[in-house]
Amino acid sequence: MLEIWILDTLTTPSDCKNHSNPCINKKKKKKTLNWRRNVLQTMDDRELIRRYRLDRAGIMFVTDLIRDTLTSPTQRRNAIAPELKVITTLRYLATGKMQQCSSDDLGLSQPSVSRVITQTITALSEPLIVSQFISFPLDIPTLQAQKTAFMNIAGFPGVVGVIDGTHIRIIAPSEDEYVYVNRKRYHSINVQVVFSADYRIVDIVAKWPGATHDARILAESGLRHLFEGRRIPANCHLLGDSGYPCKPWLLTPYLHPDQGSQLNYNRAHKKTRAVVERGIGQLKRRFHILHGEVRLAPGKVCKVITACAVLHNICKARQIADHPTDNRADEDDDEEYPPQGRDLSQSGNPYRAQFTNLHFM
């Protein structure tokens, strides 16, 4: 064996051609590059919206928004382009299935799809990006415009937003599994979301496990500090369901309304607050990943939710049409009631009574 080893190491290139040893005759295999489909050139806007929820201009807008983050530092010829990373991620969010992304003839391996999606979602959920598209209005003209828009729905005055919680189903996490089990007995992230009258998301909190009650999420949110710190003027209200405490700035329905003004108040309240239910329905059906079980760790799921909210508002701003079914309310979320044995400090009850008698007699 030692003689053979010496012979192999001393063999010249010309000798290798005639050598009978198959190991030496074996030629170096050329590395082949995967062919990648350019859907921006092969699909029209209608097909792009159907598959990726944005048209060509919208996809390029999102890509330019996070291009610096997505651009690979590698000098390899076959580095994945930022456009392809965005397209792959949009397909994942639209379908909820990573396998569907790689089966779309995009030319990426499954490990590459996973890395690309993680990178893109992380970029879209960065605070600097989120704040560009999701922020609660503080200026008087915008607040007044929202009051007018909500007033036109059912005659409920002073409304600048509608609030609700929605549960995003997840797989059972490996740590602190029990805190993610919600009242319907499945694992979830409980997301607080506020919609404007035109179905744009103006505030979102996506970080709490499913067992957390809506009232606690609100109590520890920046939104409460905006209202109670008087950053938002008086006579501006949110509408929420009975799971929230009644406040001078957060009006909830009467649990047992009397005939007359209280019943009138409840009817207008329900019609106006339906905006948040339909808005959540639009969000989940536009990005179907939120409509099923997200098979990621809780921290990554929160980034997915935030990224979807940003993209939803981009779609609204670019007037990307909703699917016909998107006008339905979110059937997975029914009205939540206050947790038993817990004081929700219903400090707004006297204000609500005065408000009802003034506007709904």
CSV table of C-alpha atoms in Angstrom, one decimal:
chain,number,residue,atom,x,y,z
A,1,MET,CA,0.0,0.0,0.0
A,2,LEU,CA,2.9,2.3,0.7
A,3,GLU,CA,4.3,1.8,-2.8
A,4,ILE,CA,1.0,2.6,-4.4
A,5,TRP,CA,0.6,5.8,-2.3
A,6,ILE,CA,4.0,7.0,-3.4
A,7,LEU,CA,3.2,6.2,-7.0
A,8,ASP,CA,0.0,8.2,-6.9
A,9,THR,CA,1.6,11.2,-5.4
A,10,LEU,CA,4.5,11.3,-7.9
A,11,THR,CA,2.4,10.6,-11.0
A,12,THR,CA,2.7,13.4,-13.6
A,13,PRO,CA,-0.4,14.8,-15.4
A,14,SER,CA,0.6,13.1,-18.6
A,15,ASP,CA,0.8,9.8,-16.8
A,16,CYS,CA,-2.6,10.3,-15.3
A,17,LYS,CA,-4.3,10.1,-18.7
A,18,ASN,CA,-3.1,6.6,-19.3
A,19,HIS,CA,-3.2,5.3,-15.7
A,20,SER,CA,-5.5,2.4,-15.2
A,21,ASN,CA,-6.6,3.4,-11.7
A,22,PRO,CA,-10.2,4.8,-11.9
A,23,CYS,CA,-9.6,7.1,-9.0
A,24,ILE,CA,-6.9,8.9,-10.8
A,25,ASN,CA,-8.8,9.0,-14.1
A,26,LYS,CA,-11.9,10.6,-12.5
A,27,LYS,CA,-12.3,14.1,-13.7
A,28,LYS,CA,-13.2,17.0,-11.4
A,29,LYS,CA,-17.0,17.6,-11.6
A,30,LYS,CA,-18.1,21.0,-12.7
A,31,LYS,CA,-20.3,22.9,-10.3
A,32,THR,CA,-23.6,23.7,-11.9
A,33,LEU,CA,-25.7,26.7,-11.0
A,34,ASN,CA,-29.5,26.4,-10.5
A,35,TRP,CA,-31.6,28.2,-13.0
A,36,ARG,CA,-33.8,30.8,-11.4
A,37,ARG,CA,-37.1,32.0,-12.8
A,38,ASN,CA,-37.7,35.7,-13.1
A,39,VAL,CA,-41.4,36.0,-12.3
A,40,LEU,CA,-41.3,39.8,-12.7
A,41,GLN,CA,-40.7,39.3,-16.4
A,42,THR,CA,-42.9,36.2,-17.0
A,43,MET,CA,-46.1,37.2,-15.1
A,44,ASP,CA,-48.4,40.1,-15.5
A,45,ASP,CA,-49.6,42.2,-12.6
A,46,ARG,CA,-52.8,40.2,-12.1
A,47,GLU,CA,-51.0,36.9,-11.7
A,48,LEU,CA,-48.4,38.5,-9.4
A,49,ILE,CA,-51.1,39.8,-7.1
A,50,ARG,CA,-52.8,36.4,-7.1
A,51,ARG,CA,-49.6,34.7,-6.1
A,52,TYR,CA,-47.6,37.3,-4.2
A,53,ARG,CA,-50.2,39.8,-3.1
A,54,LEU,CA,-48.4,42.7,-4.8
A,55,ASP,CA,-48.0,43.9,-8.4
A,56,ARG,CA,-44.6,44.4,-10.0
A,57,ALA,CA,-44.2,48.0,-8.8
A,58,GLY,CA,-45.2,47.0,-5.3
A,59,ILE,CA,-42.7,44.1,-5.2
A,60,MET,CA,-40.0,46.5,-6.3
A,61,PHE,CA,-41.1,49.1,-3.7
A,62,VAL,CA,-40.7,46.5,-0.9
A,63,THR,CA,-37.4,45.3,-2.3
A,64,ASP,CA,-36.0,48.8,-2.5
A,65,LEU,CA,-37.2,49.4,1.1
A,66,ILE,CA,-35.0,46.7,2.5
A,67,ARG,CA,-32.5,46.2,-0.3
A,68,ASP,CA,-29.4,47.2,1.7
A,69,THR,CA,-30.3,44.6,4.4
A,70,LEU,CA,-31.0,41.8,1.8
A,71,THR,CA,-28.0,42.4,-0.4
A,72,SER,CA,-25.6,39.6,0.1
A,73,PRO,CA,-22.0,40.6,1.0
A,74,THR,CA,-20.7,37.5,-0.8
A,75,GLN,CA,-18.9,37.9,-4.1
A,76,ARG,CA,-20.3,34.6,-5.5
A,77,ARG,CA,-21.8,34.8,-9.0
A,78,ASN,CA,-24.9,33.0,-7.9
A,79,ALA,CA,-25.8,35.1,-4.8
A,80,ILE,CA,-29.6,35.4,-4.4
A,81,ALA,CA,-30.9,38.7,-5.5
A,82,PRO,CA,-33.0,40.9,-3.1
A,83,GLU,CA,-35.9,40.8,-5.5
A,84,LEU,CA,-36.0,37.0,-5.4
A,85,LYS,CA,-35.8,37.0,-1.6
A,86,VAL,CA,-38.8,39.3,-1.4
A,87,ILE,CA,-40.8,37.2,-3.9
A,88,THR,CA,-40.0,34.0,-2.1
A,89,THR,CA,-41.1,35.5,1.2
A,90,LEU,CA,-44.3,37.0,-0.2
A,91,ARG,CA,-45.2,33.5,-1.5
A,92,TYR,CA,-44.6,32.0,1.9
A,93,LEU,CA,-46.8,34.6,3.6
A,94,ALA,CA,-49.5,34.2,1.0
A,95,THR,CA,-49.6,30.4,1.3
A,96,GLY,CA,-48.2,29.6,4.7
A,97,LYS,CA,-46.1,26.8,3.2
A,98,MET,CA,-42.3,26.9,2.6
A,99,GLN,CA,-42.5,24.0,0.3
A,100,GLN,CA,-44.9,25.9,-2.0
A,101,CYS,CA,-42.2,28.6,-2.4
A,102,SER,CA,-39.6,26.2,-3.7
A,103,SER,CA,-42.1,24.4,-5.9
A,104,ASP,CA,-42.9,27.6,-7.7
A,105,ASP,CA,-39.9,27.1,-10.1
A,106,LEU,CA,-38.0,29.9,-8.4
A,107,GLY,CA,-34.8,27.7,-8.4
A,108,LEU,CA,-34.1,27.8,-4.7
A,109,SER,CA,-33.4,24.8,-2.4
A,110,GLN,CA,-35.5,24.3,0.7
A,111,PRO,CA,-32.6,25.4,3.0
A,112,SER,CA,-32.2,28.5,0.9
A,113,VAL,CA,-35.9,29.2,1.1
A,114,SER,CA,-35.8,29.0,4.9
A,115,ARG,CA,-32.8,31.3,5.2
A,116,VAL,CA,-34.3,33.8,2.7
A,117,ILE,CA,-37.6,34.0,4.5
A,118,THR,CA,-36.0,34.5,7.9
A,119,GLN,CA,-33.8,37.3,6.6
A,120,THR,CA,-36.6,39.1,4.8
A,121,ILE,CA,-39.2,38.9,7.6
A,122,THR,CA,-36.6,40.1,10.1
A,123,ALA,CA,-35.9,43.1,7.8
A,124,LEU,CA,-39.6,44.0,7.4
A,125,SER,CA,-40.3,43.8,11.1
A,126,GLU,CA,-37.5,46.2,12.1
A,127,PRO,CA,-38.8,49.2,14.1
A,128,LEU,CA,-37.5,51.7,11.6
A,129,ILE,CA,-39.5,50.0,8.8
A,130,VAL,CA,-42.6,49.4,10.9
A,131,SER,CA,-42.8,53.0,12.0
A,132,GLN,CA,-42.9,54.1,8.4
A,133,PHE,CA,-46.2,52.3,7.8
A,134,ILE,CA,-47.9,51.7,11.2
A,135,SER,CA,-48.4,54.6,13.6
A,136,PHE,CA,-51.3,56.0,15.4
A,137,PRO,CA,-52.2,59.5,14.2
A,138,LEU,CA,-51.6,62.4,16.5
A,139,ASP,CA,-52.3,65.4,14.3
A,140,ILE,CA,-55.7,67.1,14.5
A,141,PRO,CA,-56.5,67.0,10.8
A,142,THR,CA,-56.0,63.2,10.5
A,143,LEU,CA,-57.9,62.6,13.7
A,144,GLN,CA,-60.8,64.7,12.5
A,145,ALA,CA,-60.8,62.9,9.2
A,146,GLN,CA,-61.1,59.6,11.0
A,147,LYS,CA,-63.9,60.9,13.1
A,148,THR,CA,-65.8,61.8,10.0
A,149,ALA,CA,-65.2,58.5,8.3
A,150,PHE,CA,-66.3,56.5,11.3
A,151,MET,CA,-69.3,58.7,11.8
A,152,ASN,CA,-70.5,58.0,8.3
A,153,ILE,CA,-70.7,54.2,9.1
A,154,ALA,CA,-73.4,54.3,11.8
A,155,GLY,CA,-73.6,57.8,13.3
A,156,PHE,CA,-71.2,57.1,16.2
A,157,PRO,CA,-69.3,60.3,16.9
A,158,GLY,CA,-65.7,60.9,18.0
A,159,VAL,CA,-64.2,57.5,16.9
A,160,VAL,CA,-60.6,57.5,15.8
A,161,GLY,CA,-60.0,53.8,15.8
A,162,VAL,CA,-61.5,50.3,16.5
A,163,ILE,CA,-59.5,47.8,18.6
A,164,ASP,CA,-59.6,44.0,19.1
A,165,GLY,CA,-57.5,41.1,19.8
A,166,THR,CA,-57.0,38.2,17.4
A,167,HIS,CA,-55.3,34.8,18.0
A,168,ILE,CA,-52.7,33.5,15.6
A,169,ARG,CA,-52.4,29.7,15.9
A,170,ILE,CA,-48.9,28.3,16.5
A,171,ILE,CA,-47.3,24.9,17.2
A,172,ALA,CA,-46.7,24.0,20.8
A,173,PRO,CA,-43.4,25.8,21.8
A,174,SER,CA,-40.7,23.9,23.6
A,175,GLU,CA,-40.5,26.4,26.4
A,176,ASP,CA,-43.3,27.8,28.6
A,177,GLU,CA,-45.8,25.8,26.6
A,178,TYR,CA,-48.8,26.4,28.9
A,179,VAL,CA,-48.8,30.2,28.7
A,180,TYR,CA,-49.5,29.9,24.9
A,181,VAL,CA,-52.8,28.0,25.4
A,182,ASN,CA,-55.7,30.4,24.9
A,183,ARG,CA,-59.3,30.2,26.1
A,184,LYS,CA,-60.2,28.0,23.1
A,185,ARG,CA,-57.5,25.5,24.2
A,186,TYR,CA,-55.0,25.9,21.4
A,187,HIS,CA,-51.6,27.5,21.3
A,188,SER,CA,-51.5,31.0,19.9
A,189,ILE,CA,-50.0,34.5,20.0
A,190,ASN,CA,-52.6,37.1,21.1
A,191,VAL,CA,-52.3,40.1,18.9
A,192,GLN,CA,-53.8,43.5,19.7
A,193,VAL,CA,-54.6,45.5,16.5
A,194,VAL,CA,-56.3,48.9,15.8
A,195,PHE,CA,-57.8,49.7,12.5
A,196,SER,CA,-58.7,53.0,10.9
A,197,ALA,CA,-62.0,53.5,9.0
A,198,ASP,CA,-60.3,52.6,5.7
A,199,TYR,CA,-59.0,49.2,7.1
A,200,ARG,CA,-55.4,50.3,7.6
A,201,ILE,CA,-53.6,49.1,10.7
A,202,VAL,CA,-52.7,52.1,12.9
A,203,ASP,CA,-51.4,50.1,15.9
A,204,ILE,CA,-50.3,46.5,16.5
A,205,VAL,CA,-48.9,44.7,19.4
A,206,ALA,CA,-47.7,41.2,18.5
A,207,LYS,CA,-45.7,39.7,21.4
A,208,TRP,CA,-48.1,38.2,24.0
A,209,PRO,CA,-48.8,34.5,24.4
A,210,GLY,CA,-52.3,33.2,23.9
A,211,ALA,CA,-53.2,32.9,27.6
A,212,THR,CA,-52.9,36.7,28.0
A,213,HIS,CA,-56.2,38.6,28.2
A,214,ASP,CA,-56.9,41.5,25.9
A,215,ALA,CA,-57.3,43.9,28.8
A,216,ARG,CA,-53.8,43.2,30.1
A,217,ILE,CA,-52.2,43.7,26.6
A,218,LEU,CA,-53.9,47.1,26.4
A,219,ALA,CA,-52.9,48.0,30.0
A,220,GLU,CA,-49.2,47.5,29.1
A,221,SER,CA,-49.3,49.0,25.6
A,222,GLY,CA,-48.0,52.3,24.4
A,223,LEU,CA,-51.4,53.0,23.0
A,224,ARG,CA,-52.8,53.4,26.6
A,225,HIS,CA,-50.0,55.9,27.4
A,226,LEU,CA,-50.9,57.9,24.3
A,227,PHE,CA,-54.5,58.4,25.5
A,228,GLU,CA,-53.9,58.7,29.2
A,229,GLY,CA,-50.9,60.9,28.7
A,230,ARG,CA,-53.1,63.2,26.7
A,231,ARG,CA,-51.0,63.0,23.6
A,232,ILE,CA,-54.3,62.4,21.9
A,233,PRO,CA,-56.9,65.1,22.4
A,234,ALA,CA,-60.1,64.7,24.4
A,235,ASN,CA,-63.3,63.5,22.7
A,236,CYS,CA,-61.3,61.0,20.6
A,237,HIS,CA,-62.4,57.4,21.3
A,238,LEU,CA,-61.5,53.9,20.5
A,239,LEU,CA,-64.3,51.3,20.3
A,240,GLY,CA,-63.7,47.9,21.8
A,241,ASP,CA,-65.7,44.8,22.9
A,242,SER,CA,-66.6,43.8,26.4
A,243,GLY,CA,-63.2,42.3,27.0
A,244,TYR,CA,-61.8,45.7,27.5
A,245,PRO,CA,-62.4,48.1,30.4
A,246,CYS,CA,-64.7,51.0,29.7
A,247,LYS,CA,-62.6,54.3,29.7
A,248,PRO,CA,-63.4,57.9,28.7
A,249,TRP,CA,-61.2,57.1,25.7
A,250,LEU,CA,-62.3,53.5,25.2
A,251,LEU,CA,-66.0,52.9,24.8
A,252,THR,CA,-67.4,49.4,25.2
A,253,PRO,CA,-71.0,48.1,24.7
A,254,TYR,CA,-73.5,47.8,27.5
A,255,LEU,CA,-73.8,44.2,28.6
A,256,HIS,CA,-77.5,44.5,29.4
A,257,PRO,CA,-78.7,47.6,27.6
A,258,ASP,CA,-82.0,49.3,28.4
A,259,GLN,CA,-84.4,50.2,25.7
A,260,GLY,CA,-83.9,53.5,24.1
A,261,SER,CA,-80.6,55.3,24.2
A,262,GLN,CA,-78.5,52.4,25.5
A,263,LEU,CA,-79.8,50.0,22.8
A,264,ASN,CA,-79.3,52.7,20.1
A,265,TYR,CA,-75.7,53.1,21.4
A,266,ASN,CA,-75.0,49.4,21.2
A,267,ARG,CA,-76.4,49.1,17.7
A,268,ALA,CA,-74.2,51.9,16.4
A,269,HIS,CA,-71.3,50.6,18.4
A,270,LYS,CA,-71.6,47.1,16.9
A,271,LYS,CA,-71.8,48.4,13.3
A,272,THR,CA,-68.8,50.7,13.7
A,273,ARG,CA,-66.6,48.2,15.5
A,274,ALA,CA,-67.3,45.7,12.8
A,275,VAL,CA,-64.5,47.5,10.9
A,276,VAL,CA,-61.8,45.8,13.1
A,277,GLU,CA,-63.4,42.4,12.6
A,278,ARG,CA,-63.5,42.8,8.8
A,279,GLY,CA,-60.0,44.3,8.9
A,280,ILE,CA,-58.6,41.3,10.7
A,281,GLY,CA,-60.4,39.1,8.2
A,282,GLN,CA,-58.7,40.9,5.3
A,283,LEU,CA,-55.3,40.6,6.9
A,284,LYS,CA,-55.6,36.9,7.5
A,285,ARG,CA,-57.0,36.1,4.1
A,286,ARG,CA,-54.5,38.3,2.3
A,287,PHE,CA,-51.6,36.5,4.1
A,288,HIS,CA,-52.9,33.0,4.6
A,289,ILE,CA,-50.1,32.1,6.9
A,290,LEU,CA,-52.0,34.0,9.7
A,291,HIS,CA,-55.1,31.9,8.9
A,292,GLY,CA,-53.6,28.6,9.8
A,293,GLU,CA,-51.0,27.2,12.2
A,294,VAL,CA,-47.6,28.9,11.9
A,295,ARG,CA,-44.9,26.3,12.4
A,296,LEU,CA,-42.3,28.5,13.8
A,297,ALA,CA,-40.9,29.5,17.2
A,298,PRO,CA,-43.0,32.2,19.0
A,299,GLY,CA,-40.4,34.9,18.5
A,300,LYS,CA,-40.3,34.3,14.8
A,301,VAL,CA,-44.1,34.2,14.6
A,302,CYS,CA,-44.3,37.6,16.1
A,303,LYS,CA,-42.0,38.9,13.4
A,304,VAL,CA,-44.2,37.2,10.7
A,305,ILE,CA,-47.3,39.0,12.1
A,306,THR,CA,-45.6,42.4,12.2
A,307,ALA,CA,-44.2,41.9,8.6
A,308,CYS,CA,-47.7,41.0,7.4
A,309,ALA,CA,-49.2,44.1,9.0
A,310,VAL,CA,-46.6,46.3,7.2
A,311,LEU,CA,-47.3,44.6,3.9
A,312,HIS,CA,-51.0,44.9,4.4
A,313,ASN,CA,-50.7,48.7,4.8
A,314,ILE,CA,-48.4,48.8,1.8
A,315,CYS,CA,-51.1,47.0,-0.2
A,316,LYS,CA,-53.7,49.5,1.0
A,317,ALA,CA,-51.5,52.5,0.2
A,318,ARG,CA,-50.9,51.2,-3.3
A,319,GLN,CA,-54.6,50.4,-3.7
A,320,ILE,CA,-54.0,46.7,-4.3
A,321,ALA,CA,-57.5,45.3,-4.5
A,322,ASP,CA,-58.7,42.9,-1.8
A,323,HIS,CA,-60.0,39.5,-2.7
A,324,PRO,CA,-63.9,39.4,-2.7
A,325,THR,CA,-63.9,37.2,0.4
A,326,ASP,CA,-61.8,39.7,2.3
A,327,ASN,CA,-64.8,41.8,3.2
A,328,ARG,CA,-66.0,39.1,5.6
A,329,ALA,CA,-65.4,39.5,9.3
A,330,ASP,CA,-62.9,37.2,11.0
A,331,GLU,CA,-65.0,34.3,11.9
A,332,ASP,CA,-62.3,32.8,14.2
A,333,ASP,CA,-62.6,35.6,16.8
A,334,ASP,CA,-65.7,36.0,18.9
A,335,GLU,CA,-66.4,38.6,21.5
A,336,GLU,CA,-64.3,38.3,24.6
A,337,TYR,CA,-65.6,39.1,28.1
A,338,PRO,CA,-63.8,40.4,31.2
A,339,PRO,CA,-61.9,37.7,33.1
A,340,GLN,CA,-63.8,36.6,36.2
A,341,GLY,CA,-62.6,37.9,39.5
A,342,ARG,CA,-60.5,40.7,38.0
A,343,ASP,CA,-61.2,44.4,38.4
A,344,LEU,CA,-61.0,46.1,35.1
A,345,SER,CA,-61.4,49.6,36.6
A,346,GLN,CA,-64.5,50.6,34.6
A,347,SER,CA,-63.7,54.3,35.2
A,348,GLY,CA,-65.4,55.2,31.9
A,349,ASN,CA,-68.9,54.1,32.9
A,350,PRO,CA,-70.1,57.5,34.0
A,351,TYR,CA,-68.6,59.1,30.9
A,352,ARG,CA,-70.3,56.4,28.7
A,353,ALA,CA,-73.7,57.1,30.3
A,354,GLN,CA,-73.3,60.8,29.7
A,355,PHE,CA,-72.1,60.2,26.1
A,356,THR,CA,-75.0,57.9,25.4
A,357,ASN,CA,-77.6,60.3,26.7
A,358,LEU,CA,-76.1,63.1,24.7
A,359,HIS,CA,-75.8,61.4,21.3
A,360,PHE,CA,-78.3,58.4,21.3
A,361,MET,CA,-81.5,59.6,22.9
